[in-house]
Amino acid sequence: MSGFKSLSRAMFLGFLRDRGALFFTVLFPLMFLVVFGGVFGGQTTSKVTVVQVGPAPVLERAMAHGGGELAKVLRVERSDDLDGSVRKVKKGDADAVVQQQGNTLAVRFSAADQVKSGTVQGLMNSIVQASNQAASGKPPVYSLTSQRVEDESMTAIQFFTPSLLGWALASAGVFGASQTLVNWRTKGILRRLRLSPVPIPTVFGARVAVSLVVAMVQLALFLGVAQLPFFGLQLRDAWWMAIPLVLSGVLAFLAIGMVIGAWAKTQETAQTVTQAVVLPMAFLGGSFFPLDASPTWMRTLSYIFPLRYLNEGMLNVMGRGLGPASALPQIAILLGVAVVGALVAARLFRWDSA
Amino acid sequence: MEIPGSTRGRVFRGGPVPSVRIMAHTISVHGLRKRYGRVRAVDDVAFEVGSGEFFGILGPNGAGKTTLLEIIEGLREADEGEVSLLGLSPWPRNHALLPRIGVQLQASSFFERLTAREQLRTFGSLYGVPGQKADAMLEEVGLTDKADVRVEKLSGGQAQRLSIACALVHDPELVFLDEPTAALDPQARRNLWDVLRRINTEGRTVVLTTHYMDEAEALCDRVAIMDAGRILRLDPPAALVRGLDAPTRISVAAGTLAPAEARALPGADDAADDGVSLVISTRDPSAVVAALSAKDALTGVRIQGATLEDVFLDLTGREYRA
C-alpha cells in the first residue's frame, strides 16, 4: 500500500471509530434537519380561521362561488355567541369574528399574530370588493394572475436541506482539521511522519482526501433523508453543482481549521476557538434561518463568513432552481478562502509543541 | 588524526579508531552546539558511534539529551557543528537517509483509534513494507495476542513495545530510542530490555537515552554521561565505575553493631546506621566481611560495589533537580 492510501485509510478508520465526531458532524445536523423540516414543513399551508356570528350572506356567497381556492386559505366556523367568539379570537383559537350588519361586513381581529391579522383583513376586503363588483352587474375590467418565481412551492425543506448541510460541513471541516493538527503535533505524530520518507504533502493530502470523502457522504445522507416523502425535498436541475460547491466549501473550512490548529497549543484551546468560529458562522451565515428575512446589519455581517457563500450557492442550485453557472462566484470565493487560509496556516505551522 | 573539538569518546571496543575521516562511523558528531536564548542545550558535543554498537546517553532531566538526539535524528538544526549518520547529513530532511534509520519518540506517537496491527501496518506502508512483515514485527515484540486491541487500550509496556516495533518495522540499520522505559513498572522494563538486546544482537546500531543508571549499565557498550549540554565522560560502563575509585558498601541489619564499633573494624572507612541498616564503607571488603563474620554480625548482609549511579552523582553533583 502506498503512503497516501494507507494514511487515508488510517485517518478514515480513526474518524469512523470516533463516535463523538460521527455524532456531531453527521447525526446531529441530520437531527436538526428532521426537526426543522418537520416543524416548518406545514407552515406554508396554514389557514386563517374566522367565526361567523349570525347570517352573513356576503361571506357565504363568496365561499360558495370562490370554491376550492378560497377554502384553501380560509376556514369558516358558525356561532351565535358573539362574546364567546370574541373571547376565542383573544385566546388565539380563531383569527377573526365576522358579522354582517346590513350592507356592512364587520371584522374583529387580534393583532397578536400580525401575519394572520393582515391576511384576514385582506381576505375580507377582497370578498367585499368582489361582491360590490358582482352587484354592479358588469363583467370585471381588470383581472389578476400571479405566479411564484420558484416555479413550484418553495417549502421549508428546500431551504433547510442546503443550509443545515452547510453547517454540518463547516463543523466537520473546521473541527476535523484543527483537532487533527493539534493532536498530531502534541502526540508527536508529525515528528514521527517527518522522520519517515513519506513526502509531507502526501500526509496533508491524505487528510484532505478523507475530509472530502466524509463531506460527500454527508451530502448523500442529507439529500437522501430530505427526499423522503415525509420531507419532500425536490432537487432542481442544477443540483449536481452542489458537489463542486461542497468540495470547495470543505477546502475552505479545512483551511480555517488548519489555521486554528497551527495556532492553538492544546486541544482544548483548539476546540474552544473552533466552537467560537463555527457557531456564529452557522447563525450569521444563514444556516438556521433565511438571511433574506434578517436585519440589514446581519446580512452585511454574513458576507465575512465563507459558510454564507456555500449556503447561498447550494440554495440557488438545489432549492431555487437557478442554473449551474450561478454557483461559480461562490465556488471562486470558497476556493479563495481555502488558498488564503492554507497560506496563513503554513506560516503558523510548527512541527512540535516545544 | 586529532579532530578539533573532539577530545572524548575515541575509545572503541575494537581498539583505537583507525582513520576518522575514511572509516564510515555509523554516527559521527563534531563540535555540536545548540542554544535556546541564553541556555546552552547542547554545548560542544563530539563523539562517534561504531557499527553495531549499543550506545547510551545518560543524564538527568534537562541535561540536553533529547535536544542532542533531535539534532542527530534531523528534527532540529544545530547552531554549529557537524552530524553525519551512515555517511549522510540528517539536516535538511534527507530522503536517502530516512529509510535507513528508525526513531522511537518519547511520546507514544500513534494514530488515534487504530489497533496495534493497523498502527504497525500504517507505519510500515510509509516505508513500503508489506503487511505480513509488519505482522511479523508484532510477533517479535510479543504483541501478537494484542494485534486487534486499540492502541488506547494497551498498557504502558505494551504501548512502548508497539512504538519500538513502529521504529523497527522497516528494518533500519540505526535505531534511536528516547527513554523507552520511562514510566514503566519493573517487570515491563526488564521485558523491554530483552527486546532491546535482541535488536542490538541482530547487528543494528542502537542509540538510547535514559535516566536509569541500571538500564545503561545493563544494555550499553558505551555510555556518554551528559549534563548541562556537555558530555562529561564517555566510556564502557565498567570502565566508568572502575575509574571512580568509590568505596564498596557493606550493609547489615540495623543495630547489629554500634556505628562507632563498626567504624573501628579493620578496613572500614566509615559507618552509619539509618535505622534500617548499618552501612559500612570500605576499600577492603574482604577484611570487613571477615571481621563481621568473626563477630557473627552478618545478619541480612549485602555487599554493593560502586554503580553507574555513583559515577553519575560524582560527575553531576548531588543537588536535587526536578
XYZ file of C-alpha atoms in Angstrom:
676
model
C 0.000 0.000 0.000
C 1.310 3.453 -0.805
C 1.783 6.080 1.886
C -1.167 8.095 0.625
C -3.557 5.169 0.636
C -2.512 3.795 3.994
C -2.542 7.210 5.668
C -6.004 7.946 4.254
C -7.177 4.571 5.456
C -5.751 5.128 8.937
C -7.435 8.520 9.211
C -10.721 7.306 7.829
C -10.819 4.412 10.304
C -9.950 6.828 13.087
C -12.873 9.034 12.052
C -15.353 6.167 11.727
C -14.450 4.899 15.189
C -14.773 8.317 16.772
C -18.379 8.184 17.921
C -18.328 11.787 19.145
C -17.144 13.124 15.802
C -19.619 10.958 13.912
C -22.467 12.208 16.069
C -21.631 15.889 15.850
C -20.721 16.021 12.200
C -23.290 13.637 10.747
C -26.132 12.665 13.071
C -26.598 15.924 14.953
C -27.161 18.100 11.848
C -29.360 15.371 10.425
C -31.485 15.522 13.587
C -31.806 19.267 13.053
C -32.959 18.596 9.522
C -35.621 16.185 10.738
C -36.839 18.620 13.407
C -36.715 21.787 11.285
C -38.057 20.076 8.190
C -40.886 18.524 10.202
C -41.828 21.599 12.256
C -41.737 24.170 9.491
C -42.759 21.810 6.747
C -46.507 22.565 7.069
C -46.102 26.291 7.619
C -46.906 27.429 4.095
C -50.350 25.809 4.108
C -51.607 27.225 7.406
C -55.213 28.542 7.115
C -56.980 31.540 8.546
C -59.985 30.710 10.724
C -62.905 33.124 11.080
C -66.022 32.743 13.220
C -69.187 33.893 11.511
C -71.808 35.137 14.029
C -75.330 35.133 12.652
C -76.107 35.181 8.944
C -73.540 36.815 6.650
C -74.731 36.367 3.035
C -71.730 38.188 1.542
C -69.317 35.722 3.093
C -71.500 32.690 2.427
C -71.867 33.596 -1.257
C -68.126 34.130 -1.579
C -67.375 30.761 -0.027
C -69.898 29.098 -2.302
C -68.583 30.724 -5.501
C -64.932 31.095 -4.580
C -64.901 27.338 -4.222
C -61.660 25.465 -3.683
C -59.245 28.397 -3.895
C -60.753 30.333 -1.012
C -61.323 27.205 1.081
C -57.575 26.513 0.894
C -56.748 29.615 2.891
C -59.945 30.339 4.799
C -61.931 28.225 7.218
C -65.321 29.467 8.416
C -66.939 28.399 11.689
C -70.504 29.325 12.673
C -71.624 30.562 16.043
C -74.459 32.550 17.626
C -72.483 33.645 20.646
C -70.717 36.947 19.853
C -68.987 37.379 23.225
C -67.817 33.786 23.236
C -66.459 34.135 19.698
C -64.562 37.332 20.551
C -63.035 35.547 23.546
C -61.943 32.771 21.190
C -60.135 35.304 18.985
C -58.480 36.876 22.059
C -57.184 33.470 23.090
C -55.854 32.817 19.609
C -58.181 29.873 18.873
C -59.639 31.772 15.907
C -58.258 34.644 13.842
C -61.327 36.891 13.449
C -65.045 37.265 14.169
C -67.245 38.302 11.233
C -70.787 39.751 11.385
C -72.852 41.194 8.595
C -74.862 44.246 9.715
C -76.961 45.368 6.769
C -74.527 46.031 3.953
C -71.526 46.200 6.241
C -69.243 43.277 6.944
C -67.769 43.850 10.440
C -64.479 42.119 11.208
C -62.930 41.902 14.695
C -59.435 40.547 14.768
C -56.493 40.141 17.087
C -53.216 41.902 16.331
C -51.271 39.250 18.246
C -50.389 37.456 15.024
C -49.621 40.200 12.548
C -49.346 37.956 9.547
C -52.746 36.405 10.140
C -54.445 39.677 11.063
C -53.185 41.103 7.773
C -54.327 38.063 5.852
C -57.786 38.040 7.384
C -58.381 41.753 6.700
C -57.120 41.400 3.154
C -59.330 38.385 2.522
C -62.454 40.044 3.905
C -61.721 43.215 1.971
C -61.369 41.315 -1.283
C -64.609 39.452 -0.613
C -66.414 42.788 -0.113
C -64.823 44.257 -3.263
C -65.748 41.195 -5.307
C -69.329 41.381 -4.030
C -69.523 45.099 -4.954
C -68.266 44.307 -8.409
C -70.794 41.467 -8.779
C -73.618 43.786 -7.546
C -72.816 46.254 -10.366
C -73.848 43.584 -12.875
C -70.920 44.347 -15.203
C -68.090 41.965 -16.058
C -64.767 42.819 -14.364
C -62.471 45.124 -16.356
C -59.219 44.196 -14.636
C -58.043 40.805 -13.698
C -55.040 39.447 -11.793
C -52.832 36.459 -12.391
C -49.921 35.551 -10.115
C -47.046 33.116 -10.310
C -44.299 32.097 -7.871
C -40.779 32.866 -9.002
C -39.592 29.453 -7.766
C -41.904 27.697 -10.240
C -43.265 25.364 -7.632
C -43.637 25.534 -3.908
C -40.528 26.840 -2.079
C -41.093 24.934 1.134
C -39.035 24.920 4.309
C -37.195 21.728 3.412
C -35.854 23.399 0.251
C -34.164 25.955 2.485
C -33.129 23.792 5.422
C -31.513 20.967 3.454
C -28.710 23.055 1.921
C -28.286 25.383 4.903
C -28.116 22.688 7.585
C -25.834 20.669 5.339
C -23.616 23.749 5.134
C -23.459 23.876 8.908
C -22.640 20.152 9.106
C -19.843 20.565 6.561
C -18.448 23.613 8.317
C -18.277 21.953 11.707
C -16.856 18.712 10.304
C -14.234 20.583 8.291
C -13.072 23.099 10.865
C -13.176 20.641 13.778
C -11.578 17.860 11.793
C -8.638 19.951 10.641
C -7.942 21.789 13.892
C -8.241 18.723 16.118
C -6.145 16.548 13.836
C -3.374 19.091 13.552
C -3.120 19.779 17.293
C -3.447 16.102 18.128
C -0.727 15.105 15.681
C 1.568 17.802 16.948
C 1.091 17.224 20.681
C 1.321 13.454 20.308
C 4.450 13.660 18.183
C 2.871 12.049 15.120
C 4.014 14.995 12.999
C 7.600 14.436 14.150
C 7.308 10.736 13.522
C 5.983 11.359 9.996
C 8.734 13.876 9.380
C 11.251 11.130 10.158
C 9.645 8.758 7.674
C 10.376 9.011 3.959
C 6.783 9.920 3.076
C 6.513 13.361 1.414
C 4.836 15.914 3.666
C 2.249 16.974 1.012
C 1.143 13.327 0.966
C 0.383 13.479 4.681
C -1.813 16.551 4.361
C -3.248 15.390 1.058
C -4.473 12.221 2.744
C -6.183 14.241 5.475
C -7.876 16.466 2.892
C -8.978 13.444 0.854
C -10.595 11.890 3.927
C -12.484 15.107 4.650
C -13.705 15.336 1.059
C -14.992 11.766 1.165
C -16.724 12.369 4.501
C -18.325 15.506 3.025
C -19.664 13.545 0.065
C -21.173 11.044 2.484
C -22.791 13.911 4.395
C -24.185 15.330 1.158
C -25.609 11.961 0.112
C -27.159 11.377 3.547
C -28.757 14.813 3.665
C -30.186 14.559 0.176
C -31.369 11.030 0.852
C -33.211 11.912 4.048
C -34.651 15.193 2.745
C -36.046 13.483 -0.349
C -38.092 11.037 1.711
C -41.799 11.662 1.037
C -42.306 12.943 4.598
C -39.903 15.876 3.993
C -40.397 16.131 0.251
C -37.237 17.888 -0.940
C -37.409 18.493 -4.672
C -33.997 18.788 -6.271
C -33.710 21.290 -9.085
C -31.997 20.594 -12.414
C -28.621 22.012 -11.467
C -28.441 20.325 -8.067
C -25.258 18.492 -9.085
C -23.451 21.817 -8.864
C -23.746 21.233 -5.106
C -20.898 18.703 -5.466
C -18.196 21.185 -6.556
C -19.688 23.678 -4.096
C -19.371 21.198 -1.237
C -15.824 20.238 -2.240
C -14.633 23.838 -2.385
C -16.509 24.613 0.832
C -14.755 21.752 2.606
C -11.377 23.031 1.396
C -12.209 26.461 2.821
C -13.269 25.009 6.179
C -10.234 22.731 6.359
C -8.023 25.744 5.738
C -9.719 27.647 8.573
C -9.312 24.590 10.795
C -5.623 24.363 9.847
C -5.117 27.991 10.868
C -6.711 27.286 14.266
C -4.815 24.011 14.626
C -1.488 25.580 13.690
C -2.022 28.405 16.141
C -3.564 26.607 19.139
C -1.196 24.961 21.599
C -3.608 22.482 23.184
C -6.587 20.514 22.011
C -8.833 22.318 24.497
C -7.878 25.697 23.051
C -8.425 24.435 19.529
C -11.844 23.113 20.474
C -12.963 26.340 22.136
C -11.760 28.524 19.284
C -13.354 26.228 16.733
C -16.699 26.467 18.531
C -16.342 30.235 18.688
C -15.853 30.297 14.924
C -18.339 27.672 13.771
C -21.420 28.591 15.808
C -21.561 32.321 14.941
C -20.758 31.376 11.374
C -23.684 28.957 11.290
C -26.073 31.561 12.749
C -24.918 34.542 10.737
C -24.111 32.525 7.630
C -27.792 31.671 7.291
C -27.783 28.041 8.365
C -30.650 28.269 10.852
C -32.863 30.954 9.312
C -33.069 32.619 5.900
C -30.841 35.670 5.632
C -33.406 37.360 3.359
C -35.653 37.790 6.375
C -32.960 39.093 8.739
C -31.983 42.682 9.546
C -29.617 44.558 7.241
C -26.685 44.571 9.695
C -26.907 40.809 9.933
C -26.944 40.406 6.193
C -23.942 42.714 5.888
C -22.061 40.789 8.578
C -22.840 37.492 6.880
C -20.551 38.365 3.978
C -17.443 37.705 6.069
C -18.373 34.067 6.672
C -17.425 31.541 3.986
C -20.385 29.413 5.057
C -22.701 32.105 3.703
C -21.399 31.535 0.185
C -21.694 27.785 0.438
C -25.269 28.050 1.756
C -26.258 30.609 -0.831
C -24.737 28.636 -3.683
C -26.340 25.365 -2.632
C -29.718 27.017 -2.036
C -29.596 28.555 -5.520
C -28.837 25.353 -7.395
C -30.646 22.835 -5.210
C -33.648 24.715 -3.865
C -34.301 27.738 -6.052
C -33.591 26.115 -9.381
C -31.011 28.613 -10.702
C -28.650 27.445 -13.454
C -25.288 25.722 -12.906
C -23.275 28.868 -13.648
C -24.966 30.661 -10.750
C -22.722 28.780 -8.314
C -19.423 29.823 -9.903
C -18.891 33.073 -7.929
C -19.480 31.215 -4.654
C -17.069 28.451 -5.667
C -14.457 31.056 -6.519
C -14.853 32.776 -3.140
C -14.660 29.476 -1.233
C -11.517 28.433 -3.097
C -10.054 31.864 -2.390
C -10.692 31.392 1.341
C -9.056 27.955 1.095
C -5.909 29.364 -0.518
C -5.578 32.281 1.905
C -6.253 30.003 4.886
C -3.705 27.458 3.718
C -1.051 30.168 3.299
C -1.707 31.547 6.791
C -1.690 28.048 8.272
C 1.599 27.253 6.537
C 3.129 30.366 8.103
C 1.901 29.442 11.588
C 2.773 25.769 11.214
C 5.049 24.132 13.797
C 6.347 20.575 13.784
C 6.319 20.122 17.532
C 4.801 21.678 20.602
C 8.124 22.748 22.173
C 44.255 12.293 13.417
C 43.069 14.767 16.023
C 39.756 16.369 15.242
C 39.228 19.862 16.607
C 36.588 19.866 19.307
C 36.705 16.110 19.701
C 38.559 15.234 22.844
C 36.498 12.396 24.245
C 34.835 9.286 23.054
C 37.660 7.960 20.990
C 37.854 4.529 22.597
C 36.133 1.759 20.703
C 35.510 -1.820 21.554
C 37.733 -2.814 18.694
C 40.613 -0.647 19.833
C 41.503 2.876 18.772
C 39.810 4.447 15.773
C 41.937 3.787 12.702
C 41.094 6.739 10.496
C 38.278 9.021 11.407
C 37.587 10.588 8.046
C 37.842 7.454 5.959
C 36.161 4.849 8.129
C 32.396 5.222 7.948
C 31.218 5.529 11.503
C 27.560 4.915 11.909
C 27.338 8.208 13.745
C 29.888 10.932 13.900
C 29.262 14.205 15.704
C 31.667 17.114 15.898
C 31.550 20.421 17.726
C 27.785 20.376 18.045
C 26.135 23.392 19.680
C 22.540 24.440 20.145
C 21.399 27.437 22.120
C 17.899 28.425 23.228
C 18.147 32.053 24.267
C 20.841 32.007 26.956
C 20.542 28.286 27.651
C 23.168 26.106 26.041
C 21.114 22.987 25.435
C 23.965 21.306 23.582
C 27.414 22.687 24.199
C 30.321 21.479 22.086
C 29.418 17.810 21.880
C 31.557 15.365 19.910
C 31.514 11.585 19.719
C 31.441 8.686 17.346
C 29.418 5.518 17.370
C 30.645 2.417 15.586
C 28.576 -0.019 13.599
C 26.648 -2.482 15.773
C 27.349 -0.564 18.947
C 24.785 -0.081 21.734
C 25.367 3.498 22.744
C 23.775 5.142 25.771
C 23.294 8.801 26.573
C 22.724 9.165 30.276
C 21.770 12.332 32.081
C 19.258 13.999 34.374
C 16.128 15.697 33.035
C 17.063 18.860 31.193
C 20.627 17.718 30.530
C 20.131 18.209 26.808
C 19.797 14.522 25.860
C 16.605 14.979 23.888
C 17.838 18.082 22.074
C 21.069 16.285 21.180
C 19.126 13.294 19.904
C 16.753 15.509 17.904
C 19.665 17.221 16.177
C 21.242 13.876 15.334
C 17.944 12.481 14.031
C 17.410 15.537 11.857
C 14.442 17.063 13.691
C 16.399 20.193 14.624
C 19.143 22.189 13.074
C 22.326 22.681 15.081
C 23.685 26.193 15.570
C 27.191 24.879 14.946
C 28.909 21.608 14.280
C 28.519 18.598 12.056
C 26.477 15.438 12.230
C 26.888 12.502 9.923
C 24.712 9.374 10.023
C 25.795 6.460 7.858
C 27.905 8.988 5.970
C 24.947 11.284 5.285
C 23.804 14.568 6.760
C 20.431 14.404 8.547
C 19.657 18.111 8.017
C 17.771 19.201 5.989
C 15.318 16.290 5.745
C 17.280 13.677 3.843
C 15.202 11.193 1.880
C 18.193 8.933 1.254
C 18.817 8.626 4.983
C 15.303 8.373 6.423
C 14.559 4.750 5.372
C 17.832 3.640 6.989
C 17.112 4.996 10.457
C 14.369 4.119 12.931
C 13.224 6.518 15.601
C 11.137 5.839 18.648
C 9.923 9.107 20.076
C 9.392 9.921 23.721
C 5.628 10.266 23.460
C 3.773 7.286 22.087
C 3.047 8.773 18.699
C 0.131 6.700 17.493
C -2.736 7.385 15.141
C -5.930 7.526 17.166
C -8.309 4.597 17.458
C -6.300 2.132 15.390
C -5.479 -1.370 16.578
C -1.884 -2.425 17.208
C -1.772 -4.264 13.886
C -3.289 -1.381 11.893
C -0.882 1.028 13.534
C 2.160 -1.015 12.644
C 0.930 -1.695 9.112
C 0.324 2.012 8.567
C 3.840 2.925 9.663
C 5.225 0.032 7.643
C 3.467 1.182 4.500
C 5.155 4.585 4.779
C 8.377 2.686 4.089
C 6.858 0.319 1.550
C 6.908 -2.597 3.984
C 4.350 -5.327 3.173
C 1.651 -6.136 5.712
C 2.950 -9.615 6.569
C 6.292 -8.195 7.562
C 4.592 -5.703 9.827
C 2.691 -8.565 11.457
C 5.966 -10.455 11.934
C 7.336 -7.427 13.775
C 4.331 -7.563 16.082
C 5.336 -11.120 16.907
C 8.911 -10.032 17.552
C 7.879 -7.601 20.291
C 5.428 -10.127 21.736
C 2.207 -8.322 20.853
C 0.585 -10.895 18.587
C -2.220 -11.506 21.073
C -2.841 -7.749 21.246
C -2.962 -7.306 17.454
C -6.632 -6.326 17.419
C -6.555 -4.174 20.537
C -6.773 -0.439 20.008
C -3.661 1.473 20.994
C -5.571 3.443 23.631
C -6.264 0.190 25.491
C -2.661 -1.058 25.575
C -0.759 -0.972 28.869
C 2.270 1.298 29.199
C 4.687 -1.528 28.486
C 2.696 -2.812 25.523
C 2.448 0.692 24.057
C 6.217 1.130 24.395
C 6.847 -2.203 22.710
C 4.493 -1.219 19.903
C 6.241 2.113 19.433
C 9.569 0.290 19.262
C 8.059 -2.065 16.704
C 6.954 1.016 14.717
C 10.558 2.245 14.795
C 11.882 -1.133 13.609
C 9.242 -2.159 11.087
C 11.343 -1.133 8.075
C 14.450 -2.911 9.385
C 16.663 0.169 9.853
C 20.428 -0.049 10.311
C 20.404 2.565 13.033
C 17.798 2.892 15.782
C 17.205 5.783 18.172
C 15.295 5.140 21.364
C 14.413 8.093 23.556
C 13.767 6.960 27.135
C 11.954 3.798 26.051
C 11.386 2.561 29.598
C 10.278 5.815 31.208
C 7.236 5.306 33.453
C 7.212 1.515 33.146
C 6.948 -0.877 36.064
C 9.999 -3.088 36.830
C 8.636 -6.183 35.052
C 7.802 -4.239 31.909
C 11.264 -2.640 31.973
C 13.089 -5.985 32.209
C 10.845 -7.339 29.470
C 11.673 -4.387 27.236
C 15.401 -4.782 27.909
C 15.205 -8.236 26.370
C 13.589 -6.733 23.277
C 16.281 -4.048 23.079
C 19.131 -6.564 23.473
C 17.656 -8.618 20.659
C 17.513 -5.555 18.396
C 21.202 -4.982 19.006
C 22.354 -8.582 18.586
C 20.748 -8.573 15.148
C 23.572 -6.233 14.155
C 21.818 -2.902 14.406
C 23.394 0.146 15.923
C 21.277 1.396 18.813
C 21.372 4.800 20.472
C 19.438 5.024 23.714
C 18.802 7.918 26.055
C 17.810 7.122 29.593
C 17.994 8.449 33.083
C 18.105 4.985 34.595
C 21.653 4.012 35.562
C 20.891 0.312 35.771
C 19.482 0.402 32.276
C 22.591 1.981 30.811
C 24.753 -0.466 32.780
C 22.743 -3.476 31.653
C 22.414 -2.596 27.968
C 25.069 -0.242 26.690
C 28.502 -0.960 25.268
C 29.448 2.625 25.944
C 27.761 5.368 27.913
C 28.039 9.115 27.490
C 27.230 10.911 30.718
C 25.678 14.234 29.878
C 24.814 17.268 31.961
C 24.155 20.921 31.150
C 24.568 20.272 27.447
C 28.041 18.710 27.728
C 29.310 15.166 27.633
C 31.181 14.771 30.891
C 32.523 11.244 30.392
C 32.265 8.610 27.702
C 33.352 5.026 28.337
C 32.049 1.497 28.738
C 30.005 1.316 31.986
C 32.512 -0.956 33.719
C 35.380 1.410 32.917
C 33.385 4.361 34.238
C 32.704 2.572 37.507
C 36.264 1.359 37.866
C 37.609 4.805 37.208
C 35.562 6.195 40.061
C 37.583 4.539 42.866
C 34.458 4.563 45.014
C 34.212 2.560 48.215
C 32.277 -0.699 48.474
C 29.272 -0.539 50.794
C 28.552 -3.414 53.143
C 25.237 -3.288 54.899
C 23.884 -5.450 57.710
C 20.684 -5.218 59.734
C 20.375 -2.026 61.796
C 21.648 -2.307 65.368
C 23.863 -5.308 64.669
C 26.817 -3.220 65.826
C 27.136 0.293 67.162
C 28.353 2.626 64.372
C 31.443 3.528 66.377
C 32.275 -0.161 66.806
C 31.738 -0.736 63.078
C 33.990 2.184 62.188
C 36.741 0.576 64.228
C 36.637 -2.676 62.238
C 39.767 -3.459 60.207
C 39.447 -1.999 56.710
C 36.345 0.096 57.475
C 36.461 3.726 56.290
C 33.140 4.879 57.649
C 29.887 3.500 59.067
C 26.383 4.837 59.573
C 23.126 3.391 60.884
C 19.994 4.843 59.266
C 17.589 2.794 61.389
C 17.040 0.247 58.627
C 20.561 -0.955 58.056
C 24.081 -0.317 59.191
C 26.204 0.659 56.190
C 29.979 0.331 56.291
C 32.083 1.936 53.546
C 35.338 0.196 52.766
C 38.047 -0.261 50.176
C 38.918 -3.659 51.595
C 35.588 -5.504 51.644
C 37.060 -8.939 52.432
C 38.691 -7.684 55.665
C 35.425 -6.105 56.794
C 33.363 -9.198 55.968
C 35.876 -11.397 57.832
C 35.697 -9.129 60.845
C 31.885 -9.093 60.775
C 31.852 -12.845 60.416
C 34.125 -13.203 63.447
C 31.618 -11.143 65.440
C 28.773 -13.254 63.996
C 27.241 -9.985 62.715
C 26.335 -10.929 59.159
C 22.530 -10.818 59.554
C 20.992 -9.596 56.283
C 24.377 -8.754 54.765
C 24.526 -7.017 51.371
C 27.688 -6.054 49.589
C 27.400 -3.402 46.938
C 30.155 -2.119 44.683
C 30.041 1.277 43.040
C 27.427 1.632 40.313
C 26.952 3.948 37.413
C 24.778 5.925 39.784
C 27.817 6.732 41.903
C 29.723 7.782 38.804
C 26.811 9.912 37.798
C 26.403 11.594 41.170
C 30.146 12.103 41.359
C 30.094 13.865 37.995
C 26.877 15.850 38.183
C 26.684 16.635 41.902
C 24.032 15.643 44.356
C 21.750 18.628 44.482
C 18.156 17.829 43.609
C 16.840 18.902 40.237
C 13.283 18.366 39.217
